[in-house]
Amino acid sequence: MQKPSFTEAIEEIVRQDPRFDRDAYLFVREGLDFTVKMLKKNPHGPAQHRHVSGQELLDGLRRYALEQFGPMSKTVLEHWGIKQCEDFGEIVFNMVEKGILGKTEQDRREDFKGGYDFEEAFVRPFQPERLHPSRHSRNAVRSDRLRTDKNLNSNSEKLSNGSN
């Protein structure tokens, strides 16, 4: 019997486990390639091909999502059914079970548990930093607001009296 193609294997996985969109599997596969390249560029890591740990893959998937989708990363992942790091683990192990990816004896689904918070990883990098106004500037804002309120009251009185 002939081994199914990557696409056929993914289609079969999605039929059996519809929690995640087909594109989620393609993203994880591409994200794994991205992670391997990223690890090869690391001057402190081993240069030869080696196994990627769950934590390394999570970091690579985070970086790849941010590079590909920017501020839409969390939205895109959630659209595909990926809402937490454990979902990446489910996808990886679905692919392992179909023979698309390999694993070592030490690899477990739990390796993906609690990797990072999606809000922190995919939303916060794009939010502006909050400015904490000093007490002086808060007082200045209050006095500006008071002046504006006085001007509004004065203008309303003029309008109600019929003067310009």
CSV table of C-alpha atoms in Angstrom, one decimal:
chain,number,residue,atom,x,y,z
A,1,MET,CA,0.0,0.0,0.0
A,2,GLN,CA,1.3,3.5,-1.0
A,3,LYS,CA,1.9,6.1,1.8
A,4,PRO,CA,-0.6,9.0,1.4
A,5,SER,CA,0.7,12.3,0.3
A,6,PHE,CA,1.0,15.1,2.8
A,7,THR,CA,-2.2,16.8,1.6
A,8,GLU,CA,-4.1,13.5,1.7
A,9,ALA,CA,-2.9,12.8,5.2
A,10,ILE,CA,-3.9,16.2,6.4
A,11,GLU,CA,-7.4,15.8,4.8
A,12,GLU,CA,-7.8,12.5,6.6
A,13,ILE,CA,-6.7,14.1,10.0
A,14,VAL,CA,-9.2,16.9,9.5
A,15,ARG,CA,-12.0,14.4,8.8
A,16,GLN,CA,-11.1,12.4,11.9
A,17,ASP,CA,-10.5,15.4,14.2
A,18,PRO,CA,-12.3,18.5,12.9
A,19,ARG,CA,-11.2,20.7,15.9
A,20,PHE,CA,-8.5,22.4,13.7
A,21,ASP,CA,-8.7,23.8,10.2
A,22,ARG,CA,-6.5,22.3,7.4
A,23,ASP,CA,-4.5,25.5,7.3
A,24,ALA,CA,-3.6,25.0,11.0
A,25,TYR,CA,-1.7,21.9,10.0
A,26,LEU,CA,0.0,23.6,7.1
A,27,PHE,CA,1.0,26.5,9.4
A,28,VAL,CA,2.5,24.1,11.9
A,29,ARG,CA,4.5,22.3,9.2
A,30,GLU,CA,5.8,25.6,7.8
A,31,GLY,CA,6.4,26.8,11.3
A,32,LEU,CA,8.5,23.7,12.0
A,33,ASP,CA,10.7,24.5,8.9
A,34,PHE,CA,11.0,28.1,10.1
A,35,THR,CA,12.1,26.9,13.6
A,36,VAL,CA,14.7,24.5,12.2
A,37,LYS,CA,16.2,27.3,10.1
A,38,MET,CA,16.0,29.7,13.1
A,39,LEU,CA,17.9,27.1,15.3
A,40,LYS,CA,20.6,26.6,12.6
A,41,LYS,CA,21.2,30.3,12.6
A,42,ASN,CA,21.8,30.3,16.4
A,43,PRO,CA,25.6,30.6,16.9
A,44,HIS,CA,25.3,29.0,20.3
A,45,GLY,CA,23.4,25.9,19.2
A,46,PRO,CA,24.5,22.8,17.3
A,47,ALA,CA,24.8,23.3,13.6
A,48,GLN,CA,23.8,19.9,12.5
A,49,HIS,CA,20.2,18.7,12.0
A,50,ARG,CA,18.7,17.8,15.3
A,51,HIS,CA,15.3,17.1,16.9
A,52,VAL,CA,13.2,20.2,17.8
A,53,SER,CA,11.8,20.1,21.3
A,54,GLY,CA,8.2,21.1,22.1
A,55,GLN,CA,9.4,24.4,23.8
A,56,GLU,CA,11.6,25.3,20.8
A,57,LEU,CA,8.7,24.6,18.4
A,58,LEU,CA,6.4,26.8,20.5
A,59,ASP,CA,8.9,29.6,20.3
A,60,GLY,CA,9.4,29.1,16.6
A,61,LEU,CA,5.6,29.0,15.9
A,62,ARG,CA,5.1,32.2,17.9
A,63,ARG,CA,7.9,34.0,15.9
A,64,TYR,CA,6.6,32.6,12.6
A,65,ALA,CA,3.0,33.7,13.3
A,66,LEU,CA,4.2,37.2,14.2
A,67,GLU,CA,6.3,37.4,11.1
A,68,GLN,CA,3.5,36.1,8.8
A,69,PHE,CA,0.4,37.7,10.3
A,70,GLY,CA,1.6,40.6,12.6
A,71,PRO,CA,-1.2,42.0,14.7
A,72,MET,CA,-3.7,39.5,13.2
A,73,SER,CA,-1.8,36.5,14.5
A,74,LYS,CA,-4.1,35.6,17.4
A,75,THR,CA,-7.2,36.2,15.2
A,76,VAL,CA,-5.9,33.9,12.4
A,77,LEU,CA,-4.8,31.2,14.8
A,78,GLU,CA,-8.2,31.3,16.6
A,79,HIS,CA,-10.0,31.1,13.2
A,80,TRP,CA,-8.1,27.9,12.6
A,81,GLY,CA,-9.1,26.5,16.1
A,82,ILE,CA,-5.8,27.2,17.8
A,83,LYS,CA,-6.5,29.0,21.1
A,84,GLN,CA,-3.6,27.9,23.3
A,85,CYS,CA,-0.2,26.2,23.2
A,86,GLU,CA,-1.8,22.8,23.9
A,87,ASP,CA,-3.6,23.0,20.6
A,88,PHE,CA,-0.2,23.1,18.8
A,89,GLY,CA,0.7,19.9,20.7
A,90,GLU,CA,-2.6,18.3,19.5
A,91,ILE,CA,-1.8,19.2,15.9
A,92,VAL,CA,1.8,18.0,16.2
A,93,PHE,CA,0.7,14.6,17.7
A,94,ASN,CA,-2.1,14.2,15.1
A,95,MET,CA,0.6,14.6,12.5
A,96,VAL,CA,2.9,12.2,14.3
A,97,GLU,CA,0.2,9.5,14.4
A,98,LYS,CA,-0.2,9.8,10.6
A,99,GLY,CA,3.5,9.5,10.1
A,100,ILE,CA,3.9,13.1,8.8
A,101,LEU,CA,6.2,14.1,11.7
A,102,GLY,CA,8.6,12.0,13.8
A,103,LYS,CA,9.1,12.1,17.6
A,104,THR,CA,11.5,10.8,20.2
A,105,GLU,CA,10.7,8.7,23.2
A,106,GLN,CA,10.8,11.8,25.3
A,107,ASP,CA,8.3,13.8,23.3
A,108,ARG,CA,4.8,14.2,24.9
A,109,ARG,CA,1.7,16.2,24.3
A,110,GLU,CA,2.4,17.8,27.8
A,111,ASP,CA,5.5,19.5,26.4
A,112,PHE,CA,3.1,22.0,24.9
A,113,LYS,CA,1.2,22.7,28.0
A,114,GLY,CA,1.4,26.3,29.4
A,115,GLY,CA,3.9,27.5,26.9
A,116,TYR,CA,2.7,31.1,26.7
A,117,ASP,CA,-0.4,33.2,27.0
A,118,PHE,CA,-1.8,34.0,23.5
A,119,GLU,CA,-2.8,37.5,24.5
A,120,GLU,CA,0.8,38.2,25.8
A,121,ALA,CA,2.4,36.5,22.8
A,122,PHE,CA,0.3,37.8,19.9
A,123,VAL,CA,-1.5,41.0,21.0
A,124,ARG,CA,0.7,42.8,23.5
A,125,PRO,CA,3.6,43.3,21.1
A,126,PHE,CA,1.4,45.5,19.0
A,127,GLN,CA,-0.2,47.6,21.7
A,128,PRO,CA,1.1,51.0,22.4
A,129,GLU,CA,2.8,51.4,25.8
A,130,ARG,CA,0.7,53.2,28.3
A,131,LEU,CA,1.9,56.6,29.3
A,132,HIS,CA,1.7,57.3,33.0
A,133,PRO,CA,1.0,61.0,33.2
A,134,SER,CA,2.8,62.8,36.1
A,135,ARG,CA,0.7,64.5,38.8
A,136,HIS,CA,1.6,67.8,37.2
A,137,SER,CA,0.3,66.9,33.8
A,138,ARG,CA,-2.9,65.5,35.3
A,139,ASN,CA,-3.5,68.8,37.1
A,140,ALA,CA,-2.8,70.6,33.8
A,141,VAL,CA,-5.4,68.4,32.1
A,142,ARG,CA,-7.9,69.1,34.9
A,143,SER,CA,-7.4,72.9,34.6
A,144,ASP,CA,-7.8,72.7,30.8
A,145,ARG,CA,-11.0,70.8,31.3
A,146,LEU,CA,-12.3,73.4,33.7
A,147,ARG,CA,-11.4,76.2,31.3
A,148,THR,CA,-13.2,74.3,28.5
A,149,ASP,CA,-16.3,73.8,30.7
A,150,LYS,CA,-16.3,77.5,31.6
A,151,ASN,CA,-16.1,78.5,27.9
A,152,LEU,CA,-18.9,76.1,27.0
A,153,ASN,CA,-21.1,77.5,29.8
A,154,SER,CA,-20.3,81.1,28.7
A,155,ASN,CA,-21.1,80.3,25.1
A,156,SER,CA,-24.4,78.6,26.1
A,157,GLU,CA,-25.4,81.6,28.1
A,158,LYS,CA,-24.7,83.9,25.1
A,159,LEU,CA,-26.7,81.7,22.8
A,160,SER,CA,-29.7,81.5,25.2
A,161,ASN,CA,-29.6,85.3,25.7
A,162,GLY,CA,-29.5,85.7,21.9
A,163,SER,CA,-26.1,87.4,21.8
A,164,ASN,CA,-23.0,86.3,19.8
